[in-house]
PDB file of C-alpha atoms in Angstrom:
ATOM      1  CA  GLN A1182     142.878 113.387  87.147  1.00  0.00           C
ATOM      2  CA  VAL A1183     142.106 116.551  89.107  1.00  0.00           C
ATOM      3  CA  GLN A1184     138.630 117.785  89.944  1.00  0.00           C
ATOM      4  CA  LEU A1185     138.219 121.496  90.556  1.00  0.00           C
ATOM      5  CA  ALA A1186     135.296 123.273  92.171  1.00  0.00           C
ATOM      6  CA  GLU A1187     134.939 127.047  92.256  1.00  0.00           C
ATOM      7  CA  SER A1188     132.838 128.991  94.737  1.00  0.00           C
ATOM      8  CA  GLY A1189     132.470 132.487  96.116  1.00  0.00           C
ATOM      9  CA  GLY A1190     130.948 134.241  93.148  1.00  0.00           C
ATOM     10  CA  GLY A1191     127.941 136.499  93.424  1.00  0.00           C
ATOM     11  CA  LEU A1192     126.513 139.953  92.863  1.00  0.00           C
ATOM     12  CA  VAL A1193     128.414 142.963  94.179  1.00  0.00           C
ATOM     13  CA  GLN A1194     128.323 146.712  93.609  1.00  0.00           C
ATOM     14  CA  ALA A1195     131.129 148.492  91.825  1.00  0.00           C
ATOM     15  CA  GLY A1196     133.960 149.203  94.236  1.00  0.00           C
ATOM     16  CA  GLY A1197     133.146 146.171  96.328  1.00  0.00           C
ATOM     17  CA  SER A1198     135.086 142.972  96.982  1.00  0.00           C
ATOM     18  CA  LEU A1199     134.659 139.248  96.520  1.00  0.00           C
ATOM     19  CA  LYS A1200     136.860 136.284  97.280  1.00  0.00           C
ATOM     20  CA  LEU A1201     136.769 133.251  95.015  1.00  0.00           C
ATOM     21  CA  PHE A1202     137.769 129.780  96.093  1.00  0.00           C
ATOM     22  CA  CYS A1203     138.867 126.821  94.015  1.00  0.00           C
ATOM     23  CA  THR A1204     139.185 123.505  95.800  1.00  0.00           C
ATOM     24  CA  ALA A1205     140.933 120.584  94.166  1.00  0.00           C
ATOM     25  CA  SER A1206     140.587 116.854  94.673  1.00  0.00           C
ATOM     26  CA  GLY A1207     142.233 113.896  93.066  1.00  0.00           C
ATOM     27  CA  ARG A1208     145.926 114.143  92.342  1.00  0.00           C
ATOM     28  CA  THR A1209     148.498 115.986  94.486  1.00  0.00           C
ATOM     29  CA  PHE A1210     147.517 119.636  94.423  1.00  0.00           C
ATOM     30  CA  SER A1211     151.068 120.919  94.871  1.00  0.00           C
ATOM     31  CA  ASP A1212     152.069 119.237  91.593  1.00  0.00           C
ATOM     32  CA  TYR A1213     150.101 121.874  89.681  1.00  0.00           C
ATOM     33  CA  ALA A1214     150.439 125.502  88.806  1.00  0.00           C
ATOM     34  CA  MET A1215     147.021 127.128  89.128  1.00  0.00           C
ATOM     35  CA  GLY A1216     145.301 129.917  87.280  1.00  0.00           C
ATOM     36  CA  TRP A1217     142.130 131.974  87.197  1.00  0.00           C
ATOM     37  CA  PHE A1218     140.507 132.887  83.916  1.00  0.00           C
ATOM     38  CA  ARG A1219     137.208 134.543  83.060  1.00  0.00           C
ATOM     39  CA  GLN A1220     134.794 134.437  80.180  1.00  0.00           C
ATOM     40  CA  THR A1221     131.825 136.434  78.965  1.00  0.00           C
ATOM     41  CA  PRO A1222     129.327 135.260  76.328  1.00  0.00           C
ATOM     42  CA  GLY A1223     130.763 135.263  72.821  1.00  0.00           C
ATOM     43  CA  LYS A1224     134.322 135.939  73.956  1.00  0.00           C
ATOM     44  CA  GLU A1225     137.429 133.865  74.447  1.00  0.00           C
ATOM     45  CA  ARG A1226     138.465 132.751  77.902  1.00  0.00           C
ATOM     46  CA  GLU A1227     140.661 135.527  79.305  1.00  0.00           C
ATOM     47  CA  PHE A1228     143.615 135.204  81.652  1.00  0.00           C
ATOM     48  CA  VAL A1229     143.219 136.831  85.062  1.00  0.00           C
ATOM     49  CA  ALA A1230     145.933 135.522  87.394  1.00  0.00           C
ATOM     50  CA  ALA A1231     148.205 132.520  87.932  1.00  0.00           C
ATOM     51  CA  ILE A1232     150.395 131.104  90.657  1.00  0.00           C
ATOM     52  CA  SER A1233     153.250 128.623  90.657  1.00  0.00           C
ATOM     53  CA  TRP A1234     153.055 125.264  92.429  1.00  0.00           C
ATOM     54  CA  ASN A1235     154.532 126.593  95.687  1.00  0.00           C
ATOM     55  CA  GLY A1236     153.109 130.104  95.509  1.00  0.00           C
ATOM     56  CA  GLY A1237     156.531 131.590  94.912  1.00  0.00           C
ATOM     57  CA  ARG A1238     155.566 133.270  91.657  1.00  0.00           C
ATOM     58  CA  THR A1239     152.410 135.022  90.572  1.00  0.00           C
ATOM     59  CA  TRP A1240     151.242 136.607  87.326  1.00  0.00           C
ATOM     60  CA  TYR A1241     148.413 139.033  86.655  1.00  0.00           C
ATOM     61  CA  ALA A1242     146.621 140.475  83.686  1.00  0.00           C
ATOM     62  CA  ASP A1243     147.213 144.200  83.396  1.00  0.00           C
ATOM     63  CA  SER A1244     143.489 144.816  83.809  1.00  0.00           C
ATOM     64  CA  VAL A1245     143.451 143.391  87.342  1.00  0.00           C
ATOM     65  CA  LYS A1246     146.947 144.201  88.581  1.00  0.00           C
ATOM     66  CA  GLY A1247     146.786 146.027  91.900  1.00  0.00           C
ATOM     67  CA  ARG A1248     143.162 145.024  92.482  1.00  0.00           C
ATOM     68  CA  PHE A1249     143.213 141.198  92.501  1.00  0.00           C
ATOM     69  CA  THR A1250     145.436 138.859  94.502  1.00  0.00           C
ATOM     70  CA  ILE A1251     145.945 135.166  93.842  1.00  0.00           C
ATOM     71  CA  SER A1252     147.160 132.859  96.609  1.00  0.00           C
ATOM     72  CA  ARG A1253     147.108 129.181  97.466  1.00  0.00           C
ATOM     73  CA  ASP A1254     147.146 126.893 100.468  1.00  0.00           C
ATOM     74  CA  ASN A1255     148.521 123.507  99.473  1.00  0.00           C
ATOM     75  CA  ALA A1256     147.541 122.007 102.813  1.00  0.00           C
ATOM     76  CA  LYS A1257     143.913 122.831 102.011  1.00  0.00           C
ATOM     77  CA  ASN A1258     144.112 122.046  98.279  1.00  0.00           C
ATOM     78  CA  THR A1259     142.713 125.480  97.599  1.00  0.00           C
ATOM     79  CA  VAL A1260     143.590 128.467  95.437  1.00  0.00           C
ATOM     80  CA  TYR A1261     142.041 131.851  96.127  1.00  0.00           C
ATOM     81  CA  LEU A1262     141.337 134.996  94.171  1.00  0.00           C
ATOM     82  CA  GLN A1263     140.773 138.102  96.280  1.00  0.00           C
ATOM     83  CA  MET A1264     139.072 140.714  94.124  1.00  0.00           C
ATOM     84  CA  ASN A1265     138.926 144.304  95.331  1.00  0.00           C
ATOM     85  CA  SER A1266     137.752 147.549  93.720  1.00  0.00           C
ATOM     86  CA  LEU A1267     135.545 145.574  91.387  1.00  0.00           C
ATOM     87  CA  LYS A1268     134.340 147.174  88.182  1.00  0.00           C
ATOM     88  CA  PRO A1269     131.358 146.323  85.946  1.00  0.00           C
ATOM     89  CA  GLU A1270     133.816 145.097  83.303  1.00  0.00           C
ATOM     90  CA  ASP A1271     134.940 142.389  85.749  1.00  0.00           C
ATOM     91  CA  THR A1272     131.543 140.731  85.273  1.00  0.00           C
ATOM     92  CA  ALA A1273     132.130 137.223  83.908  1.00  0.00           C
ATOM     93  CA  VAL A1274     132.149 133.533  84.725  1.00  0.00           C
ATOM     94  CA  TYR A1275     135.394 132.852  86.553  1.00  0.00           C
ATOM     95  CA  TYR A1276     137.156 129.524  86.047  1.00  0.00           C
ATOM     96  CA  CYS A1277     140.106 128.009  87.807  1.00  0.00           C
ATOM     97  CA  GLY A1278     142.519 125.778  85.959  1.00  0.00           C
ATOM     98  CA  ALA A1279     145.293 123.379  86.917  1.00  0.00           C
ATOM     99  CA  SER A1280     148.449 123.030  84.848  1.00  0.00           C
ATOM    100  CA  ARG A1281     150.957 120.200  85.006  1.00  0.00           C
ATOM    101  CA  GLY A1282     153.432 122.522  83.377  1.00  0.00           C
ATOM    102  CA  TYR A1283     154.269 126.172  83.530  1.00  0.00           C
ATOM    103  CA  GLY A1284     150.718 127.451  83.670  1.00  0.00           C
ATOM    104  CA  GLY A1285     150.921 131.181  83.317  1.00  0.00           C
ATOM    105  CA  SER A1286     148.607 133.119  81.032  1.00  0.00           C
ATOM    106  CA  VAL A1287     148.075 130.602  78.246  1.00  0.00           C
ATOM    107  CA  VAL A1288     144.759 128.739  78.270  1.00  0.00           C
ATOM    108  CA  ASP A1289     146.190 125.729  76.446  1.00  0.00           C
ATOM    109  CA  GLU A1290     148.758 125.203  79.210  1.00  0.00           C
ATOM    110  CA  TYR A1291     145.977 124.123  81.571  1.00  0.00           C
ATOM    111  CA  ASN A1292     144.915 120.505  81.762  1.00  0.00           C
ATOM    112  CA  TYR A1293     141.904 120.668  84.063  1.00  0.00           C
ATOM    113  CA  TRP A1294     139.111 123.177  84.593  1.00  0.00           C
ATOM    114  CA  GLY A1295     136.316 123.723  87.046  1.00  0.00           C
ATOM    115  CA  GLN A1296     132.718 124.489  86.137  1.00  0.00           C
ATOM    116  CA  GLY A1297     133.023 128.198  86.865  1.00  0.00           C
ATOM    117  CA  THR A1298     131.402 130.680  89.205  1.00  0.00           C
ATOM    118  CA  GLN A1299     129.480 133.771  88.121  1.00  0.00           C
ATOM    119  CA  VAL A1300     130.671 137.195  89.240  1.00  0.00           C
ATOM    120  CA  THR A1301     128.376 140.130  88.503  1.00  0.00           C
ATOM    121  CA  VAL A1302     129.397 143.698  89.303  1.00  0.00           C
ATOM    122  CA  SER A1303     126.634 146.287  89.155  1.00  0.00           C
ATOM    123  CA  SER A1304     127.308 149.945  88.412  1.00  0.00           C
TER     124      SER A1304
END
């Protein structure tokens, strides 16, 4: 079992930056690929970014490529999402997920989820 806790969300103006944190507890963090997804009311959970167990590979949705950066620190059991040049359409609840397998962009590949953190970008 892995418990995930997101933090760092908030309200920011368009063009601004936020950094999200996801801290894991329970099983060995480095056993898991990690991902960030986001969701708005009435819509499916949408892939944002993912990172392999050792940080050697990363994946991004086209909508955030060049603006967001995912990273992890296995010594701190934490995965990060640095979000720059934020746009109003980035407004959503952001969730981190842990995958025992490949991870990547597929929601069903993830075994554990946090409770989410709200990001609101004003125009």
